[in-house]
Short mmCIF file of C-alpha atoms and ligand atoms in Angstrom, two decimals:
data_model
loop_
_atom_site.label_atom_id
_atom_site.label_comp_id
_atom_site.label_asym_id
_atom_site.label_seq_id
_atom_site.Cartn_x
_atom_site.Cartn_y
_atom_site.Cartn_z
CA UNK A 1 -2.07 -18.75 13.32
CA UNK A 2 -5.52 -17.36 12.27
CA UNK A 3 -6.07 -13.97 10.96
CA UNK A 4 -4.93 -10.91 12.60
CA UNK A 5 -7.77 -8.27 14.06
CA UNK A 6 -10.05 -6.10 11.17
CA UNK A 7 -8.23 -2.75 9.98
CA UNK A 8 -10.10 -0.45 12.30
CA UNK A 9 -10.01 2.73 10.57
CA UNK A 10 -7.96 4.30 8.17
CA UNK A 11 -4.97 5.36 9.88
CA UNK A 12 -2.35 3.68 8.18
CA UNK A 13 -4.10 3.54 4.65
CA UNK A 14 -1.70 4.51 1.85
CA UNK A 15 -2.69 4.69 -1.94
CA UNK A 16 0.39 4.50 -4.61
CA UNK A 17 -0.28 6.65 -7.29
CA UNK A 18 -0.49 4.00 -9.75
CA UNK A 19 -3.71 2.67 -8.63
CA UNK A 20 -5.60 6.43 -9.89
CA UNK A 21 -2.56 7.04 -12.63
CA UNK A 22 -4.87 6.95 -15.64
CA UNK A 23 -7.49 9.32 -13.63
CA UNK A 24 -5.52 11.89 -11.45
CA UNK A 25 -2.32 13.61 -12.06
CA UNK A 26 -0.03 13.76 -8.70
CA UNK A 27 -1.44 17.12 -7.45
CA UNK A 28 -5.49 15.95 -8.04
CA UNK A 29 -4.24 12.60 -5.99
CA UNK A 30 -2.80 14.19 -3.26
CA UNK A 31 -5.90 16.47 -2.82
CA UNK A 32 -8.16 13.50 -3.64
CA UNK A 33 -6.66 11.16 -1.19
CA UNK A 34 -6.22 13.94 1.88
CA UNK A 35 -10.21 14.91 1.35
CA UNK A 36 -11.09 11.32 1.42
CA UNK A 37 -9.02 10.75 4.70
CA UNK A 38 -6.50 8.83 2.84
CA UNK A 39 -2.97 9.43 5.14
CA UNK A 40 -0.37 8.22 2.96
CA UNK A 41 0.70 8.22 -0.75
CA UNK A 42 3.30 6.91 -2.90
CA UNK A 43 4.17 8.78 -5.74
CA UNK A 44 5.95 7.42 -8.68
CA UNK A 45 9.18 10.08 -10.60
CA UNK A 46 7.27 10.64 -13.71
CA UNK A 47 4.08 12.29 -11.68
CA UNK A 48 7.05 14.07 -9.25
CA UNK A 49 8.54 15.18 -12.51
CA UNK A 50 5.91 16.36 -13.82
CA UNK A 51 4.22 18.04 -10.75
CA UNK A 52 7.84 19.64 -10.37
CA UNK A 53 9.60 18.10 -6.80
CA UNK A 54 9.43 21.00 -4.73
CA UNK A 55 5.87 21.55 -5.65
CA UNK A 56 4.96 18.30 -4.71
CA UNK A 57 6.77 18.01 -1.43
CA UNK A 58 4.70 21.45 -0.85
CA UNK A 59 1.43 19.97 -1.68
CA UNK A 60 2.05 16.63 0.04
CA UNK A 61 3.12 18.44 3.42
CA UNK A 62 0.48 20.94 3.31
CA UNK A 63 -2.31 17.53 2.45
CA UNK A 64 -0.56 16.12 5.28
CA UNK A 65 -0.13 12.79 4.05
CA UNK A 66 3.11 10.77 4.54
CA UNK A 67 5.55 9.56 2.07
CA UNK A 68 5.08 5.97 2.59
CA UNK A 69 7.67 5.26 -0.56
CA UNK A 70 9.04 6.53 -3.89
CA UNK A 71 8.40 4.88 -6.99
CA UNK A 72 11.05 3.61 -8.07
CA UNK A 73 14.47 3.38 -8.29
CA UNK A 74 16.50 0.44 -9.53
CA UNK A 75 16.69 -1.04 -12.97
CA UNK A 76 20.32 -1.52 -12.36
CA UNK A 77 21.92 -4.31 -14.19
CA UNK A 78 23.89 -2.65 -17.34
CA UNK A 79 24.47 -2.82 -21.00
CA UNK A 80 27.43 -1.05 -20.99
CA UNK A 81 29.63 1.96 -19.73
CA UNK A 82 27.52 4.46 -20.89
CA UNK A 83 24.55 2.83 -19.56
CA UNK A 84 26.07 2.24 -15.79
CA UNK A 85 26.61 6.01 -15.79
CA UNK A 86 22.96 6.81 -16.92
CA UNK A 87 21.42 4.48 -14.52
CA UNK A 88 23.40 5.66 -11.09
CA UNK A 89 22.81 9.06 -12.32
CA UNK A 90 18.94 8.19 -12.29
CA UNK A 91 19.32 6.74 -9.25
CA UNK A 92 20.97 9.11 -7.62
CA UNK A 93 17.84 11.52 -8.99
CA UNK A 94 15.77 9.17 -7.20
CA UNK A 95 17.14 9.04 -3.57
CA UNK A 96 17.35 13.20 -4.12
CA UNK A 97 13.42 13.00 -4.87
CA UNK A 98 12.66 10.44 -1.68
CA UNK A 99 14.91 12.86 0.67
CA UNK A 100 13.18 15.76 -0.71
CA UNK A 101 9.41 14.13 0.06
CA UNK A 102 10.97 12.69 3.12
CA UNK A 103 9.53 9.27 2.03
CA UNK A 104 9.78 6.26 4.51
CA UNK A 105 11.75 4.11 1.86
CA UNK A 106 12.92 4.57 -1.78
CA UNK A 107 11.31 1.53 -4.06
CA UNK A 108 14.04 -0.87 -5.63
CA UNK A 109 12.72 -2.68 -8.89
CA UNK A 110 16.09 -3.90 -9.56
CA UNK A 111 16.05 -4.53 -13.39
CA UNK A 112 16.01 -7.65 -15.44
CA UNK A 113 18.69 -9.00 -18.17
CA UNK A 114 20.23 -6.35 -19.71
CA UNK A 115 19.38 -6.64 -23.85
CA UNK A 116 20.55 -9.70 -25.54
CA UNK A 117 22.32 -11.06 -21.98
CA UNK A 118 21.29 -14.54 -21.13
CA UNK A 119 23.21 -13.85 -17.82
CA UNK A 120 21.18 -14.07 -14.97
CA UNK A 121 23.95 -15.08 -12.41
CA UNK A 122 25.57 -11.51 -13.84
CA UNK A 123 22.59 -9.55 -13.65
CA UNK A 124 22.84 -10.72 -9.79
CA UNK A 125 25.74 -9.54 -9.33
CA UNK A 126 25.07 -6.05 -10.69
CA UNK A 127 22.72 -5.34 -8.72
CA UNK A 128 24.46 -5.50 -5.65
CA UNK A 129 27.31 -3.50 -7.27
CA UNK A 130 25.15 -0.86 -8.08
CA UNK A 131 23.35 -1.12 -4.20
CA UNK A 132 26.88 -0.79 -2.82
CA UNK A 133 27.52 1.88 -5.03
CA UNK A 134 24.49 3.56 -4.09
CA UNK A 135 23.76 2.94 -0.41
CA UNK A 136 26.45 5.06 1.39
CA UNK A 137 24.65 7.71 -0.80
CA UNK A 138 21.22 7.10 0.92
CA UNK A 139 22.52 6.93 3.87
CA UNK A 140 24.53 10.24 3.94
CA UNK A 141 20.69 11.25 2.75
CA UNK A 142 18.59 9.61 4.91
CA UNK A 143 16.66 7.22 2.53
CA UNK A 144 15.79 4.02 3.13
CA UNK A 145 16.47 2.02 0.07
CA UNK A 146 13.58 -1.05 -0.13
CA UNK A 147 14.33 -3.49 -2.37
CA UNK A 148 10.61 -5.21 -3.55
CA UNK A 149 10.91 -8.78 -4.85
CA UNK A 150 9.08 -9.22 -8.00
CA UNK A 151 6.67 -11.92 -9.26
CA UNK A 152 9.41 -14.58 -11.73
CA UNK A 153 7.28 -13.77 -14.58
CA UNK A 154 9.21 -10.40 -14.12
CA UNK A 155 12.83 -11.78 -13.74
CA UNK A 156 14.07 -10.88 -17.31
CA UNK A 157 12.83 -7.43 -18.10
CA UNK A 158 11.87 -5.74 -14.65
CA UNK A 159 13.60 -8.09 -11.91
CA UNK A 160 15.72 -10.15 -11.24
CA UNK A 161 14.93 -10.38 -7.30
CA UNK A 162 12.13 -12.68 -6.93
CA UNK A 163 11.67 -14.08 -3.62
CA UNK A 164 11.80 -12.45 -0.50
CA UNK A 165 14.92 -14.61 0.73
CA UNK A 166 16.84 -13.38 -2.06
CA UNK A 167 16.37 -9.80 -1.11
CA UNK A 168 17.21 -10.22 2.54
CA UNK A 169 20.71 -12.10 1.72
CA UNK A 170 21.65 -8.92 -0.16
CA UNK A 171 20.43 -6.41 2.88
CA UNK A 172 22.80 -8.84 4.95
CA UNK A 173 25.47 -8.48 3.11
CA UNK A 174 25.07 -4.99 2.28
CA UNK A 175 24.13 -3.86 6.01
CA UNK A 176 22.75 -0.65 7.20
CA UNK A 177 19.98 1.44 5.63
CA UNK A 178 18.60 -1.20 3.21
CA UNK A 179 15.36 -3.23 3.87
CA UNK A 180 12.47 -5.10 1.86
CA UNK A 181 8.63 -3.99 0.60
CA UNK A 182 6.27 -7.08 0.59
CA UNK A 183 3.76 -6.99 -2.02
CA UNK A 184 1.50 -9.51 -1.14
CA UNK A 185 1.09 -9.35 -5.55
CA UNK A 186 4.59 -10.33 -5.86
CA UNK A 187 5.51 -12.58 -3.24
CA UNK A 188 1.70 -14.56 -2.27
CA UNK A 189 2.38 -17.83 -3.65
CA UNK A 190 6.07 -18.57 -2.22
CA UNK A 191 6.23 -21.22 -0.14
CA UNK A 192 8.81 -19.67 2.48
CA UNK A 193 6.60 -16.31 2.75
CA UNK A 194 5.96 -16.42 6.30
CA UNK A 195 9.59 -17.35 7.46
CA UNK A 196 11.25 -15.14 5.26
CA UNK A 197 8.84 -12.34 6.96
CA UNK A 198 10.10 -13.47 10.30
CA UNK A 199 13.28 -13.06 8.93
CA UNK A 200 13.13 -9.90 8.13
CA UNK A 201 11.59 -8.48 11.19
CA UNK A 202 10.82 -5.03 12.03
CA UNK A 203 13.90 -3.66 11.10
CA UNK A 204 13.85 -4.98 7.19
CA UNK A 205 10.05 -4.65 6.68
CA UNK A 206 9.98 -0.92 5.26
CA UNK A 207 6.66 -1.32 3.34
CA UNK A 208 3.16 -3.50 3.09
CA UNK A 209 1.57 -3.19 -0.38
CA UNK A 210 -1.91 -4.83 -1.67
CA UNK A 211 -3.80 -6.06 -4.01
CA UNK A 212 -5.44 -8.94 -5.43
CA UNK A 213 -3.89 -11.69 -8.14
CA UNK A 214 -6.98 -12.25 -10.51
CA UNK A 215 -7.82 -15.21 -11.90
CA UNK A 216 -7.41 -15.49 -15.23
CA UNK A 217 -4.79 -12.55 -14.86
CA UNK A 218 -5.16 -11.15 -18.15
CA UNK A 219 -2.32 -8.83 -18.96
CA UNK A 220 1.52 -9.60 -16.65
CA UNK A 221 0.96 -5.82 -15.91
CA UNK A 222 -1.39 -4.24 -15.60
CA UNK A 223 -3.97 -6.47 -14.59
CA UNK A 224 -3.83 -6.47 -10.59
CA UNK A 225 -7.44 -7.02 -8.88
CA UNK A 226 -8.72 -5.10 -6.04
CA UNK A 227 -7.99 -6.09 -2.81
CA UNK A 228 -10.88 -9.31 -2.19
CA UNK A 229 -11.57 -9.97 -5.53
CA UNK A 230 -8.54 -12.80 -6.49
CA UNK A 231 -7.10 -15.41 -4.45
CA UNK A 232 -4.44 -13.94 -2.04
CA UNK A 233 -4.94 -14.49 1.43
CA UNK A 234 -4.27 -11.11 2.47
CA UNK A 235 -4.95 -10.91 6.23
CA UNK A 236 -2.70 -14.16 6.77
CA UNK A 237 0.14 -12.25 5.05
CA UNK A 238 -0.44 -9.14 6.95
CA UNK A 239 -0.73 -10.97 10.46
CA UNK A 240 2.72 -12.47 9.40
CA UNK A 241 4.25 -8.81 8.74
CA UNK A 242 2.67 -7.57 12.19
CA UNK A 243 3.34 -10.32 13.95
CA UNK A 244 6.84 -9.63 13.00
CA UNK A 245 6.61 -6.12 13.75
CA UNK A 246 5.38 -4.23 10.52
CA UNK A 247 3.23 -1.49 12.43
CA UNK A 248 3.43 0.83 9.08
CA UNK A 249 1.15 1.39 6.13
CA UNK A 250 -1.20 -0.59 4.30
CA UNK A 251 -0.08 0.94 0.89
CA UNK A 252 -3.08 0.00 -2.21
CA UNK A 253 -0.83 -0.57 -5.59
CA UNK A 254 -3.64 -1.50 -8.41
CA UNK A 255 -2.17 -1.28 -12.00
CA UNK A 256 -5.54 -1.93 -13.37
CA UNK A 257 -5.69 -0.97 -17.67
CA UNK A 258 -8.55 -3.30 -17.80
CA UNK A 259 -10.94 -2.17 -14.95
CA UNK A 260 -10.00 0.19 -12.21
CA UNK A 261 -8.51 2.61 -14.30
CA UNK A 262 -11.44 2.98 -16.67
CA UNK A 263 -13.64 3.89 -13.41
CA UNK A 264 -14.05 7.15 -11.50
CA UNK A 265 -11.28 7.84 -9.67
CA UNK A 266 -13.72 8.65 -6.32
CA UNK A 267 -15.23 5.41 -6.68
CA UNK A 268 -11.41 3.42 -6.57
CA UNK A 269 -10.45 5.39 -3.08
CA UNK A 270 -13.80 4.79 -2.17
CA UNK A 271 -13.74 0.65 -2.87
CA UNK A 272 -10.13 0.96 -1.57
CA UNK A 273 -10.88 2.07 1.93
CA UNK A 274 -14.24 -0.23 2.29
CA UNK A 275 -11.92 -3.58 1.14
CA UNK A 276 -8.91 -2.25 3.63
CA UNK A 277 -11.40 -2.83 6.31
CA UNK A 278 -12.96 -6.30 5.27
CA UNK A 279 -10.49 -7.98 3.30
CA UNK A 280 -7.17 -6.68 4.20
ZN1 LIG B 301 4.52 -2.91 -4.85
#
C-alpha cells in the first residue's frame, strides 16, 4: 500500500502539552493553540493541577478545542499495600480529571518493575489487576481508558507494555471501554505494526500520536524529533490506522529538552502544523 492522501488542513490537529511544556503553562497553551487554529489538546495532571480542573475544563470549552486524551494514568504495578492504595487512588484522580475535560481517552503508561523486583511476568499481571480494578470505574464515568505501548527501552521504569499486540490481548480480555494509542515514537520499528493496527480496528484505535525518532537519539526521554526530521515513516503508519478506521486526531507529542523546548513556543505550533501537512 503506498501512502495515504496529504493532511489537508488542520482539522484534526492536536498538540499534547508536552511538546510547549517548558514554554507555556496549560492556560497560555490552550489560548496559544485555539489562536493558531490548533483544534485539539492533550493536557497532562500536573498542568490540570496546577491550572485547577474546573478552570481548565472552562478555558478548554470556551477555546473550543477537544480533549483528544489525558496525560496519564497508569504506573500500576506495586511495591506494596500501601503503594496499591496510593496508585488506584491516583488513578481514580485521573479518570475524575478525563470525565471532567470530557477527553476522548484517558492515557495508560502502565508502569515498569516495581523497585528492586526482577519480576516482569508479575509486573504483567498487575497491570491487568489494577485495569480490572479500574475499568468498571471508567465506564460508570464515561472514559475511555487507552493503554499506549511503550518503546522496550521503557519496560523497567515506565512500561511494561511494549508492543501493540500485547496491549490488545489485555483489551480482549478485559472487554468493554478499553482501547490502544499508537505512537508512531513507541511502536515504529515493530515488525507486526501494521497487523496489529488491523487488529485493532476502529473500535480499539482511541488515539494517533507523532513525532520523529532522531538519529543519534540523544537522551531515552526527552529527545523526540519533530515530525520529518528522523526516520519514521509516518504517513505509512497513519494510512495503516485510517485504513483501519482511525478517522480521529493527529495528536503532536515532542518531549524535546535538547531543541524544541529551548525555541519559541509560536515557532513549535507553527513547524508543527507546516510538517502535519507534508510529512505526516
Ligand atoms: Zn504518546
Amino acid at each position: 500500500m503506498t501512502s495515504p492522501h496529504p493532511i489537508a488542513d488542520h482539522s484534526r490537529l492536536s498538540i499534547n502539552t508536552a511538546t510547549t511544556r517548558a514554554q507555556w503553562t496549560l492556560k497560555e497553551a490552550i489560548d496559544g493553540y485555539a489562536k493558531a487554529g490548533v483544534k485539539g489538546i492533550s493536557p497532562w495532571r500536573d498542568q490540570i493541577a496546577a491550572m485547577g480542573l474546573a478552570n481548565a475544563a472552562k478555558a478548554i470549552r470556551a477555546a473550543d478545542l477537544t480533549v483528544t486524551g489525558v496525560c496519564r494514568g497508569g504506573m500500576f504495578p506495586w511495591a506494596d499495600a500501601a503503594g496499591r492504595a496510593a496508585m488506584l487512588d491516583d488513578n481514580r484522580r485521573a479518570i475524575e480529571e478525563a470525565a471532567t475535560l470530557n477527553a476522548q481517552c484517558l492515557v495508560l503508561v502502565v508502569g515498569g518493575l516495581p523497585a528492586g523486583s526482577k519480576d516482569l511476568a508479575g509486573a504483567h499481571a498487575m497491570v491487568e489487576e489494577a485495569i480490572a480494578t479500574l475499568l468498571p470505574e471508567a465506564r460508570a464515568a464515561g472514559v475511555s481508558m487507552a493503554i499506549e505501548p511503550l518503546h522496550p527501552m521503557y519496560a523497567a521504569d515506565r512500561a511494561c507494555v511494549n508492543t501493540l499486540g500485547h496491549a490488545l490481548d489485555i483489551c480482549e480480555r478485559m472487554g468493554e471501554g478499553i482501547g490502544v494509542a499508537v505512537d508512531v515514537y513507541h511502536v515504529w520499528w515493530d515488525t507486526e505494526l501494521k497487523q496489529q493496527i488491523d487488529r485493532a480496528g476502529k473500535d480499539k484505535l482511541l488515539a494517533f500520536h507523532v513525532c520523529d525518532w532522531l538519529v543519534p537519539t540523544r537522551d531515552m526521554l526527552m529527545d523526540r524529533g519533530m515530525m520529518g526530521d528522523g526516520v519514521i515513516d509516518i504517513p505509512l503508519i497513519r494510512g495503516w490506522v485510517e485504513a483501519a478506521g482511525y478517522d480521529g486526531f493527529h495528536e503532536v507529542e515532542i518531549f524535546s529538552e535538547l531543541d524544541w523546548w529551548k525555541r519559541e513556543a509560536g515557532e513549535v505550533i507553527e513547524t508543527c502544523k507546516e510538517r502535519c501537512l507534508t510529512v505526516v
